[in-house]
Short mmCIF file of C-alpha atoms in Angstrom, two decimals:
data_model
loop_
_atom_site.label_atom_id
_atom_site.label_comp_id
_atom_site.label_asym_id
_atom_site.label_seq_id
_atom_site.Cartn_x
_atom_site.Cartn_y
_atom_site.Cartn_z
CA ASP A 1 -53.68 27.15 -0.21
CA GLN A 2 -52.60 26.05 -3.65
CA GLN A 3 -49.34 27.56 -4.75
CA VAL A 4 -49.60 25.97 -8.18
CA LYS A 5 -52.81 25.80 -10.16
CA GLN A 6 -53.51 23.92 -13.34
CA ASN A 7 -57.08 24.98 -13.88
CA SER A 8 -57.88 22.64 -16.75
CA PRO A 9 -58.18 19.06 -15.48
CA SER A 10 -58.41 17.82 -19.04
CA LEU A 11 -57.78 18.90 -22.61
CA SER A 12 -58.64 17.20 -25.87
CA VAL A 13 -57.05 18.12 -29.21
CA GLN A 14 -56.79 16.69 -32.69
CA GLU A 15 -53.60 15.13 -33.93
CA GLY A 16 -51.45 17.71 -35.69
CA ARG A 17 -52.94 20.68 -33.87
CA ILE A 18 -51.41 22.69 -31.06
CA SER A 19 -51.89 21.73 -27.41
CA ILE A 20 -51.59 24.50 -24.83
CA LEU A 21 -51.39 23.59 -21.17
CA ASN A 22 -51.48 26.35 -18.60
CA CYS A 23 -50.12 26.77 -15.11
CA ASP A 24 -50.50 29.64 -12.62
CA TYR A 25 -48.51 30.10 -9.45
CA THR A 26 -48.65 32.40 -6.45
CA ASN A 27 -45.20 32.13 -4.88
CA SER A 28 -42.94 34.87 -6.24
CA MET A 29 -39.91 32.98 -4.88
CA PHE A 30 -40.26 30.29 -7.53
CA ASP A 31 -37.36 30.63 -9.95
CA TYR A 32 -37.25 27.34 -11.81
CA PHE A 33 -40.18 25.68 -13.49
CA LEU A 34 -40.40 22.11 -14.70
CA TRP A 35 -42.97 20.15 -16.63
CA TYR A 36 -43.43 16.44 -16.09
CA LYS A 37 -45.34 13.97 -18.19
CA LYS A 38 -47.01 10.89 -16.74
CA TYR A 39 -48.44 7.86 -18.46
CA PRO A 40 -50.80 5.52 -16.57
CA ALA A 41 -49.04 3.02 -14.29
CA GLU A 42 -45.69 4.77 -14.77
CA GLY A 43 -43.74 7.33 -12.82
CA PRO A 44 -43.60 10.95 -14.02
CA THR A 45 -40.80 11.78 -16.43
CA PHE A 46 -39.14 15.13 -16.93
CA LEU A 47 -40.19 16.92 -20.09
CA ILE A 48 -38.87 20.48 -20.19
CA SER A 49 -37.91 23.28 -17.85
CA ILE A 50 -37.40 27.02 -17.78
CA SER A 51 -35.47 29.32 -15.51
CA SER A 52 -36.96 32.59 -14.33
CA ILE A 53 -34.27 34.50 -16.20
CA LYS A 54 -35.83 33.36 -19.47
CA ASP A 55 -39.26 33.79 -20.95
CA LYS A 56 -39.12 30.95 -23.45
CA ASN A 57 -37.48 27.56 -23.77
CA GLU A 58 -37.88 25.28 -26.73
CA ASP A 59 -37.10 21.59 -27.17
CA GLY A 60 -38.33 20.08 -30.40
CA ARG A 61 -42.12 20.07 -30.43
CA PHE A 62 -42.29 21.39 -26.88
CA THR A 63 -42.04 25.04 -25.89
CA VAL A 64 -42.56 26.53 -22.46
CA PHE A 65 -43.37 30.21 -22.02
CA LEU A 66 -42.99 32.07 -18.75
CA ASN A 67 -44.71 35.34 -17.86
CA LYS A 68 -43.28 36.31 -14.49
CA SER A 69 -45.36 39.42 -14.04
CA ALA A 70 -48.53 37.37 -14.46
CA LYS A 71 -47.09 34.39 -12.59
CA HIS A 72 -48.15 32.22 -15.47
CA LEU A 73 -46.48 29.63 -17.63
CA SER A 74 -47.70 27.56 -20.50
CA LEU A 75 -46.54 24.46 -22.33
CA HIS A 76 -47.10 24.34 -26.08
CA ILE A 77 -46.94 21.09 -28.00
CA VAL A 78 -46.97 21.39 -31.74
CA PRO A 79 -47.80 19.35 -33.65
CA SER A 80 -49.60 17.18 -31.11
CA GLN A 81 -49.33 13.41 -31.52
CA PRO A 82 -51.41 10.57 -30.05
CA GLY A 83 -48.35 9.49 -28.04
CA ASP A 84 -48.50 12.82 -26.23
CA SER A 85 -51.69 11.67 -24.50
CA ALA A 86 -50.74 11.74 -20.82
CA VAL A 87 -51.11 13.77 -17.65
CA TYR A 88 -48.88 16.84 -17.55
CA PHE A 89 -47.75 18.35 -14.27
CA CYS A 90 -46.37 21.81 -13.73
CA ALA A 91 -43.76 21.79 -10.93
CA PRO A 92 -41.94 24.93 -9.85
CA LYS A 93 -39.31 25.31 -7.19
CA GLY A 94 -37.42 28.20 -5.69
CA GLY A 95 -36.38 30.26 -2.74
CA GLY A 96 -33.49 27.92 -2.10
CA SER A 97 -35.83 25.01 -1.51
CA GLU A 98 -35.03 21.48 -2.62
CA LYS A 99 -38.71 20.78 -3.06
CA LEU A 100 -40.79 20.78 -6.18
CA VAL A 101 -44.40 21.84 -5.76
CA PHE A 102 -46.66 19.99 -8.15
CA GLY A 103 -49.87 21.18 -9.69
CA LYS A 104 -52.79 18.78 -9.89
CA GLY A 105 -52.09 18.00 -13.51
CA THR A 106 -53.86 18.29 -16.85
CA LYS A 107 -54.87 15.17 -18.72
CA LEU A 108 -54.16 15.66 -22.41
CA THR A 109 -55.86 13.47 -24.98
CA VAL A 110 -54.70 13.72 -28.58
CA ASN A 111 -57.21 12.17 -30.94
CA PRO A 112 -56.02 10.58 -34.21
CA ASN B 1 -29.34 1.01 -15.88
CA ALA B 2 -32.13 0.61 -13.29
CA GLY B 3 -32.51 4.27 -12.21
CA VAL B 4 -35.02 4.44 -9.36
CA THR B 5 -36.53 1.16 -8.20
CA GLN B 6 -39.43 0.83 -5.79
CA THR B 7 -40.49 -2.31 -3.94
CA PRO B 8 -43.08 -3.62 -3.58
CA LYS B 9 -45.11 -2.44 -6.55
CA PHE B 10 -48.43 -3.50 -5.03
CA ARG B 11 -49.51 -4.17 -1.46
CA VAL B 12 -52.78 -4.63 0.38
CA LEU B 13 -52.82 -3.97 4.11
CA LYS B 14 -55.38 -4.14 6.85
CA THR B 15 -55.95 -1.11 9.05
CA GLY B 16 -53.35 -1.02 11.80
CA GLN B 17 -50.73 -3.09 10.01
CA SER B 18 -47.29 -1.76 9.36
CA MET B 19 -45.10 -1.89 6.30
CA THR B 20 -42.06 -0.37 4.65
CA LEU B 21 -41.64 0.81 1.09
CA LEU B 22 -38.11 0.64 -0.24
CA CYS B 23 -36.65 3.02 -2.78
CA ALA B 24 -33.25 2.35 -4.32
CA GLN B 25 -31.37 4.52 -6.81
CA ASP B 26 -28.18 3.69 -8.64
CA MET B 27 -27.35 7.19 -9.91
CA ASN B 28 -25.41 8.34 -6.83
CA HIS B 29 -27.96 11.08 -6.24
CA GLU B 30 -27.86 13.11 -3.04
CA TYR B 31 -31.52 14.09 -2.90
CA MET B 32 -34.37 11.63 -2.51
CA TYR B 33 -38.11 12.18 -2.11
CA TRP B 34 -41.31 10.33 -1.33
CA TYR B 35 -44.55 11.56 -2.90
CA ARG B 36 -48.08 10.28 -2.87
CA GLN B 37 -50.55 10.70 -5.69
CA ASP B 38 -54.27 10.71 -5.11
CA PRO B 39 -57.02 11.35 -7.67
CA GLY B 40 -57.42 15.06 -8.32
CA MET B 41 -54.63 15.95 -5.90
CA GLY B 42 -51.50 15.84 -7.98
CA LEU B 43 -48.31 14.74 -6.25
CA ARG B 44 -47.82 15.72 -2.63
CA LEU B 45 -44.48 15.52 -0.88
CA ILE B 46 -44.39 13.29 2.21
CA HIS B 47 -40.73 13.37 3.29
CA TYR B 48 -37.43 14.04 1.63
CA SER B 49 -33.71 13.71 2.22
CA VAL B 50 -30.84 15.95 1.14
CA GLY B 51 -28.17 13.36 1.85
CA GLU B 52 -27.28 10.19 3.68
CA GLY B 53 -28.41 10.31 7.28
CA THR B 54 -30.76 13.29 6.78
CA THR B 55 -34.54 13.47 6.50
CA ALA B 56 -37.07 16.29 6.48
CA LYS B 57 -40.83 16.65 6.46
CA GLY B 58 -42.74 17.56 3.37
CA GLU B 59 -46.31 18.67 2.87
CA VAL B 60 -48.12 15.58 4.25
CA PRO B 61 -45.77 13.79 6.69
CA ASP B 62 -48.26 12.61 9.32
CA GLY B 63 -48.51 8.83 9.69
CA TYR B 64 -45.21 8.20 7.89
CA ASN B 65 -41.60 7.81 8.92
CA VAL B 66 -38.50 7.65 6.75
CA SER B 67 -34.88 6.67 6.99
CA ARG B 68 -31.81 7.26 4.79
CA LEU B 69 -29.14 5.05 6.31
CA LYS B 70 -27.44 4.53 2.96
CA LYS B 71 -27.12 7.06 0.19
CA GLN B 72 -28.74 4.83 -2.37
CA ASN B 73 -31.77 3.85 -0.27
CA PHE B 74 -34.72 5.80 1.09
CA LEU B 75 -37.29 3.89 3.15
CA LEU B 76 -40.86 4.99 3.80
CA GLY B 77 -42.59 3.39 6.77
CA LEU B 78 -46.20 3.21 7.83
CA GLU B 79 -46.39 2.24 11.49
CA SER B 80 -50.16 1.81 11.69
CA ALA B 81 -51.80 1.94 8.29
CA ALA B 82 -55.09 3.78 7.83
CA PRO B 83 -57.52 3.73 4.88
CA SER B 84 -56.58 7.38 4.20
CA GLN B 85 -53.13 6.13 3.26
CA THR B 86 -54.50 4.22 0.30
CA SER B 87 -52.60 5.84 -2.54
CA VAL B 88 -49.91 5.46 -5.16
CA TYR B 89 -46.50 6.26 -3.74
CA PHE B 90 -43.65 7.57 -5.86
CA CYS B 91 -40.02 7.81 -4.95
CA ALA B 92 -37.76 10.25 -6.76
CA SER B 93 -34.14 11.28 -6.68
CA SER B 94 -32.07 14.16 -8.03
CA TYR B 95 -28.37 14.93 -8.28
CA SER B 96 -28.63 18.47 -6.97
CA ARG B 97 -31.00 20.98 -5.44
CA ALA B 98 -31.73 22.45 -8.87
CA GLY B 99 -31.73 19.16 -10.73
CA GLU B 100 -34.65 17.41 -12.29
CA LEU B 101 -36.27 14.56 -10.39
CA PHE B 102 -36.10 11.00 -11.62
CA PHE B 103 -39.09 8.96 -10.51
CA GLY B 104 -39.67 5.30 -9.83
CA GLU B 105 -42.62 3.48 -11.32
CA GLY B 106 -44.74 3.78 -8.21
CA SER B 107 -46.08 1.54 -5.46
CA ARG B 108 -49.83 1.08 -5.17
CA LEU B 109 -50.91 0.63 -1.59
CA THR B 110 -54.44 -0.28 -0.51
CA VAL B 111 -55.44 -0.16 3.14
CA LEU B 112 -58.65 -1.98 3.97
#
């Protein structure tokens, strides 16, 4: 039973355009949502997060939107750059748990 | 500043052999985690620790044991390796329950 779903295994966009990566979750106890970025042969690195008390968090080219009623969050990257090509994982936590629950990831390819 | 270091980075085992993966962090973090990543499966939590001397089971603990004798180290053991344990293993640490995870570069294990 997947608590976190990233339904698009892959996404391809042109350099300079917007990339939108989506994540759906089922556990209403989740109250903190993180996005991680992973390059091949490297460990995941933290990208951006959002608390359930907010509906938007922005950091430079990266913005995360949270829709609690729909149990949906999205990561927007604008403008997209070739260096953004990586696998992006949605990882929420909550309910007092120390554990992050990772989605299966979306592989983003930004074409020059 | 090393962060999270995993050894070894690569290992090939025969079915039934045992081995230990070592994770060391120099950030004085309380929380440490072991994940495995398999194609199309995202990252799945094997075991974790909320402090020196403590361990707890994650999502896929069977076939693995862990120990946290020192705060900076978290060991993952395979007593009798099986081909199903062929995977990339990631160690991570965080400074608090709500904190972001810092990952090591991964250890690729192949069980023949």
